[in-house]
Tab-separated table of C-alpha atoms in Angstrom:
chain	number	residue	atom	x	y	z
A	1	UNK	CA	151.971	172.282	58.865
A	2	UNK	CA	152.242	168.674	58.302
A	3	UNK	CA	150.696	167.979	61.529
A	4	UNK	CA	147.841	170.463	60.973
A	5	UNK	CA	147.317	168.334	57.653
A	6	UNK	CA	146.926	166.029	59.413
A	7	UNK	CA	144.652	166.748	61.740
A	8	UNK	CA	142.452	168.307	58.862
A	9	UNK	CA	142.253	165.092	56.984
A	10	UNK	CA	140.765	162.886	59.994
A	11	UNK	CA	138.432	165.365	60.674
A	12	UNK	CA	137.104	165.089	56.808
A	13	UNK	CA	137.171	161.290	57.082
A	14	UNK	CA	135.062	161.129	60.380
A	15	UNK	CA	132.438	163.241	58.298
A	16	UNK	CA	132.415	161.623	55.443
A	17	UNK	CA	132.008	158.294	57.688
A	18	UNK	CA	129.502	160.121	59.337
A	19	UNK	CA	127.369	160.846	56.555
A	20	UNK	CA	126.235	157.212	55.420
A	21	UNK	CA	122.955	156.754	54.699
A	22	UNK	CA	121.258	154.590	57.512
A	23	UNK	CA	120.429	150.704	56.787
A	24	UNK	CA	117.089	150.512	55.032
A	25	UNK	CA	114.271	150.247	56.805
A	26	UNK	CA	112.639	146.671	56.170
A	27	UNK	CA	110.201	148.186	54.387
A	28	UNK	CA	112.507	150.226	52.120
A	29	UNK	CA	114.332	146.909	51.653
A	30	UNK	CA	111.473	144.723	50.808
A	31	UNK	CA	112.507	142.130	47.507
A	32	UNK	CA	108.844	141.851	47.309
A	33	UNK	CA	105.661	143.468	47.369
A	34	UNK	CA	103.478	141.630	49.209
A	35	UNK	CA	100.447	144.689	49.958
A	36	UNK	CA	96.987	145.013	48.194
A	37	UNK	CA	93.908	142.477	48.180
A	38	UNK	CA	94.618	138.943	47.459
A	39	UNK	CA	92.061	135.544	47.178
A	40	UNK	CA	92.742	131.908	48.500
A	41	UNK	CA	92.625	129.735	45.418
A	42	UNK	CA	90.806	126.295	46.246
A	43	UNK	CA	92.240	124.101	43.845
A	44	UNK	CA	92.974	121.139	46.075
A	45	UNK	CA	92.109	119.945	49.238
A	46	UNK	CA	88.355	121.600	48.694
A	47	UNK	CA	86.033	118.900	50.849
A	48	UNK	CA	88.706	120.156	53.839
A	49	UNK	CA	88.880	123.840	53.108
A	50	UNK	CA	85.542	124.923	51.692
A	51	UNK	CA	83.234	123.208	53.859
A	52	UNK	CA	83.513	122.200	57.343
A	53	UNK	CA	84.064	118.059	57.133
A	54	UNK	CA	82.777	115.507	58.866
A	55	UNK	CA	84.138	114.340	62.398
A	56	UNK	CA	86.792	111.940	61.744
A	57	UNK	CA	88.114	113.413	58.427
A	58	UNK	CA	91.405	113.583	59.315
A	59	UNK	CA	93.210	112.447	56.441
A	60	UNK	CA	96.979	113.906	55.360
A	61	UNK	CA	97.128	115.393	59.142
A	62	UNK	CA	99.964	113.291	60.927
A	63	UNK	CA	97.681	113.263	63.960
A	64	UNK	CA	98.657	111.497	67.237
A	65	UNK	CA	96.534	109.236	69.314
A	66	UNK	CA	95.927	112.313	71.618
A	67	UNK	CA	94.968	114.547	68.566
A	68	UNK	CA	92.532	111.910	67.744
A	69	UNK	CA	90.380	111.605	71.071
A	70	UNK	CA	90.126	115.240	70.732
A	71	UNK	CA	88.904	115.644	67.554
A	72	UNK	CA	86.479	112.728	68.233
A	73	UNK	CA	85.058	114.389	70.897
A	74	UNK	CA	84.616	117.676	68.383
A	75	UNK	CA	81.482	119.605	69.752
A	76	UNK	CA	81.021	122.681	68.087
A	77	UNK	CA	77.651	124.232	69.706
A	78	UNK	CA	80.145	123.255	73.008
A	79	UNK	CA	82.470	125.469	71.343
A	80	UNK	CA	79.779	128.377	70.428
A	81	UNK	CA	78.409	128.002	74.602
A	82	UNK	CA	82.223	128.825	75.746
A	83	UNK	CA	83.066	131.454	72.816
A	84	UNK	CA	85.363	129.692	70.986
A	85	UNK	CA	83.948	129.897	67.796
A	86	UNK	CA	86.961	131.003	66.509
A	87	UNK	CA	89.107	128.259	67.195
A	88	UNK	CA	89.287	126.897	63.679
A	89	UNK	CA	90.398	130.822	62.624
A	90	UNK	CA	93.929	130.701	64.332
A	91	UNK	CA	97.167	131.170	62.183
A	92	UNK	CA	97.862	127.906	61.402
A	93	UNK	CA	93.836	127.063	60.605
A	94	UNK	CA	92.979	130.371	58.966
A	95	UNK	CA	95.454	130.360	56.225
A	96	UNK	CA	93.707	127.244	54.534
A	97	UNK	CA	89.938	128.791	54.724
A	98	UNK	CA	88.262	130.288	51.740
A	99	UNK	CA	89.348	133.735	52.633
A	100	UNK	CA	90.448	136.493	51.251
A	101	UNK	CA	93.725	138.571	52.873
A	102	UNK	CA	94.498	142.202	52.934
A	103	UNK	CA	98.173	142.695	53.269
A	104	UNK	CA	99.304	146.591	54.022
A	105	UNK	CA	102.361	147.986	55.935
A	106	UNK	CA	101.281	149.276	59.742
A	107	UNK	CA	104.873	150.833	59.741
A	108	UNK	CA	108.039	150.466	58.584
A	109	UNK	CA	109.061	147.162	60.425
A	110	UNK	CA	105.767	146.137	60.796
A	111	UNK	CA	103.462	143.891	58.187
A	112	UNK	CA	99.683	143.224	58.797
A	113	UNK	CA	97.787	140.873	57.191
A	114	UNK	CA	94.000	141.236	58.023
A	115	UNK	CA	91.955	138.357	55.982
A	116	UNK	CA	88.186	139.165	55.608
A	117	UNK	CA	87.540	135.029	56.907
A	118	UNK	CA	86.629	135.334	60.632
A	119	UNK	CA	88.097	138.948	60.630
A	120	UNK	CA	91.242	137.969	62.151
A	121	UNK	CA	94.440	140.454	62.214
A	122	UNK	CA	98.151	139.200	61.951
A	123	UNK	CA	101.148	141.422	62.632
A	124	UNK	CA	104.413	140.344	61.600
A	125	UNK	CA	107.349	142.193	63.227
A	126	UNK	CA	110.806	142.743	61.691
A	127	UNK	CA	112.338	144.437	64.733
A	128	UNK	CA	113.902	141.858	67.446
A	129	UNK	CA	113.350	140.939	69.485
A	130	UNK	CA	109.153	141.175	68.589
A	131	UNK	CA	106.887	142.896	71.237
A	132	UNK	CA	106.084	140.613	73.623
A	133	UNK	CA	102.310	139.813	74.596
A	134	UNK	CA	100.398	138.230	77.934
A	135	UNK	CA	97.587	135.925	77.129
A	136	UNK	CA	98.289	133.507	74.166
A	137	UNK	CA	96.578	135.176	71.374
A	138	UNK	CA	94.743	133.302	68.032
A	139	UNK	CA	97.153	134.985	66.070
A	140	UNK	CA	100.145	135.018	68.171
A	141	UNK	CA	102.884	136.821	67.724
A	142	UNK	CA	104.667	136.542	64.427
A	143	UNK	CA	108.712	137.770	63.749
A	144	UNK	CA	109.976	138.302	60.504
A	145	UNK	CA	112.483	138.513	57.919
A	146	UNK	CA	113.637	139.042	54.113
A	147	UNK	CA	115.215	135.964	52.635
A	148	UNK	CA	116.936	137.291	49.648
A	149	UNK	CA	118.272	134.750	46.767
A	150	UNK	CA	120.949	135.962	44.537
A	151	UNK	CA	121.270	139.752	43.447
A	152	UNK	CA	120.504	142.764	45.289
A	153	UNK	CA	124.217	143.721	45.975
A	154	UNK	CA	125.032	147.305	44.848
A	155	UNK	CA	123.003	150.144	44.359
A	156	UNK	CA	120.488	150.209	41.947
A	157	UNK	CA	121.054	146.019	41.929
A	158	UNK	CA	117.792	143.557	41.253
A	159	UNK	CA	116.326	141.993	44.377
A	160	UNK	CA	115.073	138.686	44.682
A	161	UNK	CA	113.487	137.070	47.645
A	162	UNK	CA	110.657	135.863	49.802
A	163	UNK	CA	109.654	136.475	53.492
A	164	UNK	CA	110.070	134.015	56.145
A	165	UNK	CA	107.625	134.447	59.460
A	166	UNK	CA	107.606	132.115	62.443
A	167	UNK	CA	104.584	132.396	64.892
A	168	UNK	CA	104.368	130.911	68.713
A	169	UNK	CA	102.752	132.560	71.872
A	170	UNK	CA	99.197	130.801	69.807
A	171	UNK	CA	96.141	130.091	71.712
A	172	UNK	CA	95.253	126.428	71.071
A	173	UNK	CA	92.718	125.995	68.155
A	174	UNK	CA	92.370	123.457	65.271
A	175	UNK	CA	93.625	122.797	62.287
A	176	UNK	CA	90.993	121.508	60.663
A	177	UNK	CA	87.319	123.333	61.251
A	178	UNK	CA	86.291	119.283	62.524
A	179	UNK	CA	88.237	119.456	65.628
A	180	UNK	CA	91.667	118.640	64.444
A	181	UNK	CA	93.546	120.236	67.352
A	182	UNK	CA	96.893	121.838	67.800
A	183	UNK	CA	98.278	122.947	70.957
A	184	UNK	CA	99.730	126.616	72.483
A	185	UNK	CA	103.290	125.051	71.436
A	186	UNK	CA	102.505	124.768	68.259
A	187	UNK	CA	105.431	126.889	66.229
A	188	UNK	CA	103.625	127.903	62.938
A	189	UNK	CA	106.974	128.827	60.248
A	190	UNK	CA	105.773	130.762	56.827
A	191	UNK	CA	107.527	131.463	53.733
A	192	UNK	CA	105.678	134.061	50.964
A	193	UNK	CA	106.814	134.203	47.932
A	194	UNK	CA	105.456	136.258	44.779
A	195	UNK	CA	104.984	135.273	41.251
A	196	UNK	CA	104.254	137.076	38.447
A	197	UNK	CA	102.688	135.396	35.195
A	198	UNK	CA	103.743	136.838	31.580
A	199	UNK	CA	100.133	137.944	31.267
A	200	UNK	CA	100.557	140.316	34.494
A	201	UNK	CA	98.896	138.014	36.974
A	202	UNK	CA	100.516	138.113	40.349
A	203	UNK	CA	100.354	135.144	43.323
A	204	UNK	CA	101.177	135.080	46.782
A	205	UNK	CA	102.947	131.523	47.531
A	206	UNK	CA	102.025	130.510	51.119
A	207	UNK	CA	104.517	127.491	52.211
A	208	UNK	CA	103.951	126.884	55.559
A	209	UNK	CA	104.763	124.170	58.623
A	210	UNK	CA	103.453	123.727	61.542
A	211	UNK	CA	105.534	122.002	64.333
A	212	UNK	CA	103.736	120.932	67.756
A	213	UNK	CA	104.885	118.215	69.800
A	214	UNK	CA	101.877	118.056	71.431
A	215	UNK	CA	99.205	116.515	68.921
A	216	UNK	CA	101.338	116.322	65.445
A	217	UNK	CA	103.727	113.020	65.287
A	218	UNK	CA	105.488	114.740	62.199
A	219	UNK	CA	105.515	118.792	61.212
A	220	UNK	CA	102.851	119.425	58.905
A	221	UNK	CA	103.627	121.059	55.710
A	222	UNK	CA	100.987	122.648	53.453
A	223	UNK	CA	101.452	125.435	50.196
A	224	UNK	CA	98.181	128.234	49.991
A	225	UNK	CA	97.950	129.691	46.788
A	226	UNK	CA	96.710	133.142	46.347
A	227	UNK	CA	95.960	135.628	43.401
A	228	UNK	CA	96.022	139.576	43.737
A	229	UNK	CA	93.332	141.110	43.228
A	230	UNK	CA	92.705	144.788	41.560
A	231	UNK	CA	91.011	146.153	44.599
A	232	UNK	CA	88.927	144.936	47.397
A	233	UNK	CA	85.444	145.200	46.048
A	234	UNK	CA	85.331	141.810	46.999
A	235	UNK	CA	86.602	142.306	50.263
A	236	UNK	CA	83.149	140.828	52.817
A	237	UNK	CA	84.293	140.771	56.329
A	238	UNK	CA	82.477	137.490	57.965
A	239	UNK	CA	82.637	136.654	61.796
A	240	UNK	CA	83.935	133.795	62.947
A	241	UNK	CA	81.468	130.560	62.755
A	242	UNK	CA	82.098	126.919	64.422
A	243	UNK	CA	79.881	125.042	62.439
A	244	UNK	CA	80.115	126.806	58.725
């Protein structure tokens, strides 16, 4: 009897163990929302970001000497005859343009941010290890992952956090639309964080650095502000241009 107990009891355990819910998918577990339509605010920085500058405008980029014979040597109708136009509308150039992004979920471990400046697509993968890709891509390929601060312990718990991405495998582009190059080791780390005003406005924080040991002496650290947007009425899909 005792021993049939027995047996009866570890069987009702194993079930019970074997009834947990699964982990939560990454986009079940998201602290933030991140999806809808939201616009680059140009508040600072607007003679670099707005309009293309002039060659040798390279101040607040910590530019080596090898960085700077490049960008001297900027030629964009060379860049239009080999079909680079878009070299200024890579990751770690794009997210300072006048653009607006389109965030949405492509599945759930799977982010994609589509911006309506040069009509460039970003995936960011929360699976590891990330799909891997042959040529070097503008947009490389981008892992990422929650960041949570305090809370979100227990069921039914607040969650607080932000998302941190870090993007490699990048085709060479620039930094700056003037020629300001970085290289295909460029590592390009994100964090996105969201803010909500008391009057119901919502931003999209952008801190970002990019790291090359190629053309940058130090890592180069920017923050791109963004504000949601209702919908995307706004939303005017532009192909990439090396001049404008």
């Amino acid at each position: 009897m005792a021993l049939a107990l027995l047996v009866l009891s570890a069987g009702v355990g194993a079930q019970g163990r074997g009834a947990q819910a699964p982990p939560a998918t990454p986009r079940a577990a998201a602290p933030v929302d991140m999806t809808g339509y939201w616009v680059a605010i140009i508040s600072e920085d607007w003679r670099w970001r707005m309009v293309t500058p002039s060659r040798g405008d390279y101040a607040s980029i910590p530019m080596n000497l090898a960085a700077q014979k490049l960008a001297d040597a900027w030629d964009p109708a060379r860049d239009e005859a080999a079909g680079e136009q878009c070299r200024a509308y890579g990751a770690p150039g794009l997210m300072r343009g006048p653009t607006r992004l389109h965030i949405t979920w492509l599945d759930d471990t799977t982010l994609k941010v589509e911006s309506d400046y040069g009509m460039q697509t970003r995936l960011f993968h929360f699976r590891t290890p990330a799909p891997t890709q042959g040529a070097k891509t503008w947009q490389g390929v981008s892992t990422a992952q929650w960041v949570m601060a305090g809370g979100g312990r227990g069921r039914g718990a607040a969650r607080f956090g932000s998302m941190k991405s870090v993007t490699t495998q990048l085709r060479p582009g620039y930094l700056r639309k003037n020629g300001v190059p970085y290289s295909a080791e460029t590592v390009f780390t994100e964090y996105w964080d969201v803010h909500t005003e008391a009057n119901g406005d919502r931003y999209l924080v952008d801190t970002n650095v990019v790291t090359d040991p190629v053309y940058l002496q130090l890592p180069f650290m920017t923050a791109i502000h963004f504000k949601k947007e209702p919908d995307g009425s706004k939303w005017d899909p532009t192909p990439c241009d090396a001049r404008f």
